[in-house]
Short mmCIF file of C-alpha atoms and ligand atoms in Angstrom, two decimals:
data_model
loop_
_atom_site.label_atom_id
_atom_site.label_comp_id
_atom_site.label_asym_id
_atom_site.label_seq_id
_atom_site.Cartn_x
_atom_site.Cartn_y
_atom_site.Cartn_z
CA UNK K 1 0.00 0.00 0.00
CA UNK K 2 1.51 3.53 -0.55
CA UNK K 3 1.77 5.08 2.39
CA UNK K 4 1.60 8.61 3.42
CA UNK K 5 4.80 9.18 4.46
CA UNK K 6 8.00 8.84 1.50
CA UNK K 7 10.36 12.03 1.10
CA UNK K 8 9.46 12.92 -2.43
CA UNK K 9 11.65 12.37 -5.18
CA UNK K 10 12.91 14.27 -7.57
CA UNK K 11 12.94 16.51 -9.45
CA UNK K 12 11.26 18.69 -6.35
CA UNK K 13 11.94 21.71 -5.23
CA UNK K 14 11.87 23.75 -1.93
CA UNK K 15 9.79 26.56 -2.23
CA UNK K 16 9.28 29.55 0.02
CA UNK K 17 5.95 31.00 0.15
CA UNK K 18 3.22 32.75 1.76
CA UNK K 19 -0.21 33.36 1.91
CA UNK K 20 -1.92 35.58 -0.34
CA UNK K 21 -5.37 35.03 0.64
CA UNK K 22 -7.72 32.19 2.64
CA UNK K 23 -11.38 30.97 1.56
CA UNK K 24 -13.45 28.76 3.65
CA UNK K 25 -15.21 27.39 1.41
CA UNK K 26 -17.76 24.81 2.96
CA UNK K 27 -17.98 24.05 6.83
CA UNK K 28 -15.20 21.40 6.50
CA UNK K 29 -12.52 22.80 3.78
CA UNK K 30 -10.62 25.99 4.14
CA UNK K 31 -8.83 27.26 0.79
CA UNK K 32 -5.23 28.36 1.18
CA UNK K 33 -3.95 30.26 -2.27
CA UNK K 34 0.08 30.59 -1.70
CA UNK K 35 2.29 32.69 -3.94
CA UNK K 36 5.98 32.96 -4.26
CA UNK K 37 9.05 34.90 -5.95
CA UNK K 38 10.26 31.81 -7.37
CA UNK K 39 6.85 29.82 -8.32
CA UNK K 40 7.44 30.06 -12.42
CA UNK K 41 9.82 27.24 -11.37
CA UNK K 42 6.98 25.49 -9.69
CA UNK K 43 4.98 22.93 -11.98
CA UNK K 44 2.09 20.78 -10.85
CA UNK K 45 1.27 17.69 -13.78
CA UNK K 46 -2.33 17.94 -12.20
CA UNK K 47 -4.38 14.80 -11.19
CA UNK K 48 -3.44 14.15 -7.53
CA UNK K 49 -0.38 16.20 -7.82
CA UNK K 50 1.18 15.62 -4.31
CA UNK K 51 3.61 17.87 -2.79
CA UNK K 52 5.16 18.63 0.72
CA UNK K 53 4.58 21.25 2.79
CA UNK K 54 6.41 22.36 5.99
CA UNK K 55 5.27 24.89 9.42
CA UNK K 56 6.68 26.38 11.20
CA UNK K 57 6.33 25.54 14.87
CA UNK K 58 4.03 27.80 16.89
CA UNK K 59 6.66 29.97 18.14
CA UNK K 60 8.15 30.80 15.28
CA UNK K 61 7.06 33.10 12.58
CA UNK K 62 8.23 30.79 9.61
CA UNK K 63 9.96 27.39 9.34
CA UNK K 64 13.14 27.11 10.28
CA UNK K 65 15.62 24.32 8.52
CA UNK K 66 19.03 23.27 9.36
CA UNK K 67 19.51 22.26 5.38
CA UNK K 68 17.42 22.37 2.46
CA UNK K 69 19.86 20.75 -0.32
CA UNK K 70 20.15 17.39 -1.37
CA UNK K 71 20.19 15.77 2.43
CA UNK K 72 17.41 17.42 3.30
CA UNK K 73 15.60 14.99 4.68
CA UNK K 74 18.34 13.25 7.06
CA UNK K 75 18.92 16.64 8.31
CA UNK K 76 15.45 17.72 9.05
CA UNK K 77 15.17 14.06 11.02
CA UNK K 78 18.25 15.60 13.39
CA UNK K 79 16.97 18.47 14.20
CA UNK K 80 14.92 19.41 17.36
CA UNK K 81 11.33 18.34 17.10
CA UNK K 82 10.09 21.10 18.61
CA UNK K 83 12.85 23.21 16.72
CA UNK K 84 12.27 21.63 13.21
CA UNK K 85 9.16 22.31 10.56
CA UNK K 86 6.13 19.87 10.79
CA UNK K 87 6.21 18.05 7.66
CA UNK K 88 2.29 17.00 6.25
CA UNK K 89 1.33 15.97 2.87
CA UNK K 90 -1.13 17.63 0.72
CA UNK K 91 -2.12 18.19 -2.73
CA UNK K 92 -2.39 20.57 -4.85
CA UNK K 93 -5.70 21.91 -6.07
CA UNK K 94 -5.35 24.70 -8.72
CA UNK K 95 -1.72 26.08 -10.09
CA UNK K 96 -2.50 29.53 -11.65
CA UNK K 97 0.55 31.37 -14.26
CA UNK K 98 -1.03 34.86 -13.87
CA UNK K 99 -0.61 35.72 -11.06
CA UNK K 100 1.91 32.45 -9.83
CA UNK K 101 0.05 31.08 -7.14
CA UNK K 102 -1.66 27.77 -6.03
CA UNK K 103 -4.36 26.62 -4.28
CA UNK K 104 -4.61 24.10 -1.88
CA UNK K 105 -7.46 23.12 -0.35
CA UNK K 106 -7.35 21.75 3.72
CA UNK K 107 -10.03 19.52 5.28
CA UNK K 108 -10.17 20.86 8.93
CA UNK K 109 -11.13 17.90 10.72
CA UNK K 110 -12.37 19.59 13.57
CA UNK K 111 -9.91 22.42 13.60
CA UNK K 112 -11.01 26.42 13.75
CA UNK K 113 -14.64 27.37 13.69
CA UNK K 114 -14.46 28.00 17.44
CA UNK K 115 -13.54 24.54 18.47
CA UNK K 116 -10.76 23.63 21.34
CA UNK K 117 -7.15 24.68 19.39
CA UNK K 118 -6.38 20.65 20.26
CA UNK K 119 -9.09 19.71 17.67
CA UNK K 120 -7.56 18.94 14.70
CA UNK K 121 -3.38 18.83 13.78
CA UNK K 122 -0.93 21.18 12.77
CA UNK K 123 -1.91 21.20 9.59
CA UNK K 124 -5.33 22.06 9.50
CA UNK K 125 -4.89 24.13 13.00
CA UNK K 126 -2.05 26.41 10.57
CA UNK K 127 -5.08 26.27 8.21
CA UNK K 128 -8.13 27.22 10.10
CA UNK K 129 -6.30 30.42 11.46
CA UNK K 130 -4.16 31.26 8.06
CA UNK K 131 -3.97 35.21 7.25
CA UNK K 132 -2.38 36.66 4.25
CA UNK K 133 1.34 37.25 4.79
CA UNK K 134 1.75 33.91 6.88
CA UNK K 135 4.81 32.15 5.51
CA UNK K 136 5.76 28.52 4.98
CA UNK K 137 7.77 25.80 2.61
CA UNK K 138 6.87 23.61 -0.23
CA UNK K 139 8.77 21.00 -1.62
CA UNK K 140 6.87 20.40 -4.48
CA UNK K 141 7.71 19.31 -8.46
CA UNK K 142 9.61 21.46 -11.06
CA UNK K 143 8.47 19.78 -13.88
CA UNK K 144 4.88 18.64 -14.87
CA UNK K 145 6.25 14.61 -15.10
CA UNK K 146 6.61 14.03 -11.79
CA UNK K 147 6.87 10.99 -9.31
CA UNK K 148 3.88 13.08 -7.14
CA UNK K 149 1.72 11.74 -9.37
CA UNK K 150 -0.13 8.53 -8.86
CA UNK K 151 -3.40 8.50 -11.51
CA UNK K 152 -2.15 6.79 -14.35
CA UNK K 153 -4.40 4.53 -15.99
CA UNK K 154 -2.85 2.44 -18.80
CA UNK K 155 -3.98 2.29 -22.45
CA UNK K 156 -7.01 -0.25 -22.52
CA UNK K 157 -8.94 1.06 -19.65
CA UNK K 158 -12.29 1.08 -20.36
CA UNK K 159 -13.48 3.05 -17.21
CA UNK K 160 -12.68 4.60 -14.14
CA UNK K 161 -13.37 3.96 -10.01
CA UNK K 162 -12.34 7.09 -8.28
CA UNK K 163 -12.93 7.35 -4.18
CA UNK K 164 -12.65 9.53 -1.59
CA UNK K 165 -13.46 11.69 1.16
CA UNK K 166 -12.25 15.71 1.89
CA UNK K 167 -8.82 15.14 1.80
CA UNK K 168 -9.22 13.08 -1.23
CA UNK K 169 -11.74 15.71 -2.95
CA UNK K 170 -8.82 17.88 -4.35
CA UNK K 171 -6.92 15.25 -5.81
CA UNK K 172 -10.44 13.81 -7.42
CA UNK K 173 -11.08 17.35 -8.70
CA UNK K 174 -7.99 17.15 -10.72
CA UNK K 175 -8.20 13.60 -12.04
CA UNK K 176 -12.00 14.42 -13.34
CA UNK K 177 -10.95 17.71 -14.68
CA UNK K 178 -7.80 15.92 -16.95
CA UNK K 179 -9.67 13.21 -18.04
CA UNK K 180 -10.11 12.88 -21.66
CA UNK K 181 -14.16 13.74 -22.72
CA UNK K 182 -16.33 10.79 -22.79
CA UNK K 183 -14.13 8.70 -20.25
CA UNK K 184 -16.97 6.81 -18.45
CA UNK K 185 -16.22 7.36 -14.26
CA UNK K 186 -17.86 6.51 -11.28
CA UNK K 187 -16.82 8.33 -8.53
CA UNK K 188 -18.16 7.89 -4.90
CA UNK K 189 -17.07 11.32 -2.52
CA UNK K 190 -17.80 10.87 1.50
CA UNK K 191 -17.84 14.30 2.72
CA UNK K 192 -18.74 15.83 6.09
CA UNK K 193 -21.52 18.24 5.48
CA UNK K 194 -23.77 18.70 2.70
CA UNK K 195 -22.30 22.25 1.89
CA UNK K 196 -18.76 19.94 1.14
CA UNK K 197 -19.93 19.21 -2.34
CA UNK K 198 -18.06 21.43 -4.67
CA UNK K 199 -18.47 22.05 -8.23
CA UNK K 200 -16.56 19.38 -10.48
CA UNK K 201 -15.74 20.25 -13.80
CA UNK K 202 -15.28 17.64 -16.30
CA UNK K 203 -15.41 16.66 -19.75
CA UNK K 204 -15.37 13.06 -18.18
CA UNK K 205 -19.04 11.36 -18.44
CA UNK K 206 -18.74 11.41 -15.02
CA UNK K 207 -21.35 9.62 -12.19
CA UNK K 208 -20.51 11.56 -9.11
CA UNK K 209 -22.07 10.02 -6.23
CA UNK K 210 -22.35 12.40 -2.68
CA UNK K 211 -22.04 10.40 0.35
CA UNK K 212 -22.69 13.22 3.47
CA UNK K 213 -21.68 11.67 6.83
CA UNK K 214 -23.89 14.60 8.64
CA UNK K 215 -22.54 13.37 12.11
CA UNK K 216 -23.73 10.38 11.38
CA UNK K 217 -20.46 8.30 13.04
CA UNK K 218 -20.49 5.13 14.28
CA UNK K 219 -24.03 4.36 12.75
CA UNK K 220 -22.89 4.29 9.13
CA UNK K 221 -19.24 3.92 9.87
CA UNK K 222 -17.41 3.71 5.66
CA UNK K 223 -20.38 5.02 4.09
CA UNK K 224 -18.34 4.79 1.00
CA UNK K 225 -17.60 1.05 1.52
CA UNK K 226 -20.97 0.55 1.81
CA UNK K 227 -21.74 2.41 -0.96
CA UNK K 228 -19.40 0.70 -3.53
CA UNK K 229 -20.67 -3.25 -2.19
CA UNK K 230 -23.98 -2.21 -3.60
CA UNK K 231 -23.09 -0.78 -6.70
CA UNK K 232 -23.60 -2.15 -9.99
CA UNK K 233 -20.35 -1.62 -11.59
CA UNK K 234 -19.90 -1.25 -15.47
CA UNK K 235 -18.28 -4.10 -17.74
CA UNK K 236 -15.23 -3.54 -19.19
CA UNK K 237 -11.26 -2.82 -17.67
CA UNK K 238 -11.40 -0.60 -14.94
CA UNK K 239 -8.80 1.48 -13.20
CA UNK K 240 -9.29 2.28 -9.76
CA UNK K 241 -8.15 5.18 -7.76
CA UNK K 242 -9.02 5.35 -4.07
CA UNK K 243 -7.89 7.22 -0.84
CA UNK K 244 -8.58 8.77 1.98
CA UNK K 245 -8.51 7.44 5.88
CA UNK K 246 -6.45 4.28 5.63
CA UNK K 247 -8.46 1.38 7.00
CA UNK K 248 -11.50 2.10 4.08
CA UNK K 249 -9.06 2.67 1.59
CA UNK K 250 -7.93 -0.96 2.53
CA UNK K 251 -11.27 -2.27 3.16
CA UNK K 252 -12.46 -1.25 -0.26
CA UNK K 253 -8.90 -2.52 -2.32
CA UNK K 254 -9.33 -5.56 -0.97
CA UNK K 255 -13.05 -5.55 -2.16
CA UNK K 256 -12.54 -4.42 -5.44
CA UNK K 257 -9.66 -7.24 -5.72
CA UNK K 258 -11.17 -10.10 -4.20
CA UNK K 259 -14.95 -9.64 -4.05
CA UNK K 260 -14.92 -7.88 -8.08
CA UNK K 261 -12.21 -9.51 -8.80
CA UNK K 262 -10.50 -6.31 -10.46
CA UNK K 263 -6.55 -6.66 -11.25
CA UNK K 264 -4.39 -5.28 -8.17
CA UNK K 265 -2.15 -3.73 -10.50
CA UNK K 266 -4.96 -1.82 -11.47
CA UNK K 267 -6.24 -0.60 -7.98
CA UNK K 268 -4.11 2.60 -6.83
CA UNK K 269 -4.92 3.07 -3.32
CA UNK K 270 -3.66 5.81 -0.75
CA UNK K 271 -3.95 6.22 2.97
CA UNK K 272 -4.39 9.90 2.78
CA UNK K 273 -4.52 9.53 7.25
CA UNK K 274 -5.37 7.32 9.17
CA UNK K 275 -7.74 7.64 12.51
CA UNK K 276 -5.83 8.00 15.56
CA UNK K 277 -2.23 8.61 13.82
CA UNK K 278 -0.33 11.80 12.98
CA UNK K 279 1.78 11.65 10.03
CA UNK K 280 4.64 11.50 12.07
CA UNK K 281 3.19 8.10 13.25
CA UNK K 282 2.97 6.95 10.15
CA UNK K 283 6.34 8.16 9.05
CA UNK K 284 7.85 6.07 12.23
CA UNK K 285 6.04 3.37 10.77
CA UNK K 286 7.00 3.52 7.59
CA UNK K 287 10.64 4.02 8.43
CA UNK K 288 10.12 0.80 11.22
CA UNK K 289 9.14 -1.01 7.89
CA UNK K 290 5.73 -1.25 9.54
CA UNK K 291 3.82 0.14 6.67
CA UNK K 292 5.45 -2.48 3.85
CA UNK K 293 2.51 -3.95 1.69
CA UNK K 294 1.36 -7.83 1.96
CA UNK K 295 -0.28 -10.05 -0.22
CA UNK K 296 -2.87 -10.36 2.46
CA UNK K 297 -3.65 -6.69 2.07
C1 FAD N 1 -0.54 12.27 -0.93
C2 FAD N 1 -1.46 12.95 0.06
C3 FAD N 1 -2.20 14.05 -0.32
C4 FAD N 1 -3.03 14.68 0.59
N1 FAD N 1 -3.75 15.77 0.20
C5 FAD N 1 -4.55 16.43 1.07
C6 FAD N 1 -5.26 17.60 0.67
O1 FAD N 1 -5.11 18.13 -0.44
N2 FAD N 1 -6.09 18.16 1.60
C7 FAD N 1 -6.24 17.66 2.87
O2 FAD N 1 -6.99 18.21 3.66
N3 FAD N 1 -5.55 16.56 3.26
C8 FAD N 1 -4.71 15.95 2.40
N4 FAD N 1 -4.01 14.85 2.80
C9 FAD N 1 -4.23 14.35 4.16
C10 FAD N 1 -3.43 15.12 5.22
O3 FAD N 1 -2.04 15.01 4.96
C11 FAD N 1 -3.76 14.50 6.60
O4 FAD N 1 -5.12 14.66 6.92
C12 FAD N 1 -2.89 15.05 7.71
O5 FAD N 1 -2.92 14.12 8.77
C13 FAD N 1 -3.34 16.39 8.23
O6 FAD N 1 -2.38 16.85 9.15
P1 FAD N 1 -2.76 17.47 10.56
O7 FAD N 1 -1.50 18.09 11.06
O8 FAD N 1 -3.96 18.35 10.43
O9 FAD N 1 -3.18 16.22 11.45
P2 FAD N 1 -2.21 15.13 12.14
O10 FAD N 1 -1.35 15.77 13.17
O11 FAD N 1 -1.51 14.35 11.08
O12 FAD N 1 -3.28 14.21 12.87
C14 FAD N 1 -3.95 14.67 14.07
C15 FAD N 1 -5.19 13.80 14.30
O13 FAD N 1 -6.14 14.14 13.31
C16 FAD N 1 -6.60 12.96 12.67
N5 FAD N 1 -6.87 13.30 11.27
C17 FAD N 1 -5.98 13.58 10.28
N6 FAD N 1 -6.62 13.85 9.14
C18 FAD N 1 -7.94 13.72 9.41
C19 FAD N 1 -9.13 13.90 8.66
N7 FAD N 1 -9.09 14.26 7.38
N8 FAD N 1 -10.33 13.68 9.27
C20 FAD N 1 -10.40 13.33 10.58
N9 FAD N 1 -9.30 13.16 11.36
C21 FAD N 1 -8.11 13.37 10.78
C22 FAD N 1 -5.48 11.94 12.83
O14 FAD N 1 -5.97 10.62 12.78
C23 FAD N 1 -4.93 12.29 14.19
O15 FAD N 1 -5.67 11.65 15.19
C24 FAD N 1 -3.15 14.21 1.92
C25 FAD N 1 -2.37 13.10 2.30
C26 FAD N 1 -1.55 12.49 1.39
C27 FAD N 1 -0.72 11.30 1.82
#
């Protein structure tokens, strides 16, 4: 399973930026549009562009590395914790050429909106209380072929399975708007409130289904599971996308493998989070080999 947590690759690039303006724009997503002296180097390939982004730590006014070149990454692991950036994953929505900015959109998971500051992480508590001017660093690609992207169906697909839930919703928006017109897709979207649905432009014939939890919690736990079991999928190859919390995004791979017997090769699943884990648990897990895939998975 590919797991949340892998320094990118290159060709990436650290980029300092800051916030030009912030858009809430549902009850569970905040909008974040960055810009950046040196963003005509920056270049998103679309889809589920991923990218890396780093905060500072509450005290200090923008993150703070001990090296930024090639060993980045094994010097950011020996710094201070409480000294070094908090490194999260995200992706990114919308890159604009005039002006250079992007947009990345943040599911809040219970941060802001006059909740306890210990809802949420560090992330979406940066997010929820974002002004223009507030500074932070990307590593993200410098070319539009990049290994931050993971939607890649091969020639011979006959249709697409996309899933998801808020955090997966920007990545979604970009597959759907790159895919080629006609492309038959069924896409099933788990969001938290009804005002979550966004607008999804597409020349994709597209069959966007809107699964809203509405607090509905341990009653209808996976609504998007559920929702997929019952579905009457079309004939043909498919290629299947799917993330968001990690347990589903497990639950439903191994339903599309076993129970619909699609090819795992053609089933590229994510753990966008996972309930009860930071990212830095995951990226202890991944380093303790925890988080290496199975056959049983
Ligand atoms: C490739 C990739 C792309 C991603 N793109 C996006 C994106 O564009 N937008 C986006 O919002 N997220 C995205 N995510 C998910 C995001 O990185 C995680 O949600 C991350 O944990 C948020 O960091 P945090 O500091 O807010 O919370 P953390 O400190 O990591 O976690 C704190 C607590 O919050 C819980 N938590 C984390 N996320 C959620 C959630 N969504 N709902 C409920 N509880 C949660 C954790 O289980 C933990 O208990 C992406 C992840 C990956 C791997």
């Amino acid at each position: 399973m590919t797991t949340t947590a892998a320094p990118a690759t290159a060709p990436f690039r650290f980029f300092d930026v800051q916030v030009v303006r912030a858009l809430r724009v549902s009850t569970s997503v905040v909008r974040i549009t960055f810009g950046g002296e040196r963003l005509d180097a920056l270049a998103s390939g679309g889809r589920d562009q991923r990218f890396k982004l780093f905060l500072p730590q509450p005290h200090q006014d923008r993150p703070v590395f001990d090296d930024t070149g090639d060993g980045w990454y094994t010097a950011w692991r020996a710094q201070d914790p409480a000294e070094r950036p908090v490194m999260r994953s995200y992706t990114i929505r919308e890159q604009r050429h005039e002006p250079r900015e992007f947009d990345v959109d943040f599911a809040l998971h219970g941060a802001g909106g006059g909740t306890p500051s210990t809802a949420g992480g560090p992330a979406s508590r940066w997010a929820a209380a974002a002004r223009p001017g507030d500074r932070l660093t990307v590593l993200a690609p410098a070319v539009e072929d990049n290994g931050g992207i993971d939607f890649r169906p091969p020639a011979g697909t006959d249709w697409i399975l996309l899933t998801g839930d808020e955090t997966a919703l920007p990545a979604i928006a970009g597959i759907l708007s790159w895919l080629s017109p006609g492309t038959h897709a069924k896409v099933w979207i788990e969001i938290d409130h009804e005002d979550d649905r966004q607008h999804l432009p597409t020349f994709a014939d597209a069959d966007i289904t809107w699964l809203v939890r509405d607090g509905a919690g341990a009653a209808h736990p996976e609504p998007v599971l559920s929702a997929v079991r019952a579905a009457k999928l079309p004939e043909g190859t498919p290629y299947a996308w799917i993330a968001g919390e990690a347990g589903t995004v497990k639950a439903l791979r191994r339903h599309l493998v076993r129970e619909r017997g699609i090819d795992r090769g053609a089933v590229k699943f994510t753990g966008y989070w996972r309930r009860g884990a930071t990212e830095e648990d995951l990226i202890a897990e991944l380093m303790a080999g925890a988080a290496a895939p199975s056959d049983e998975d």
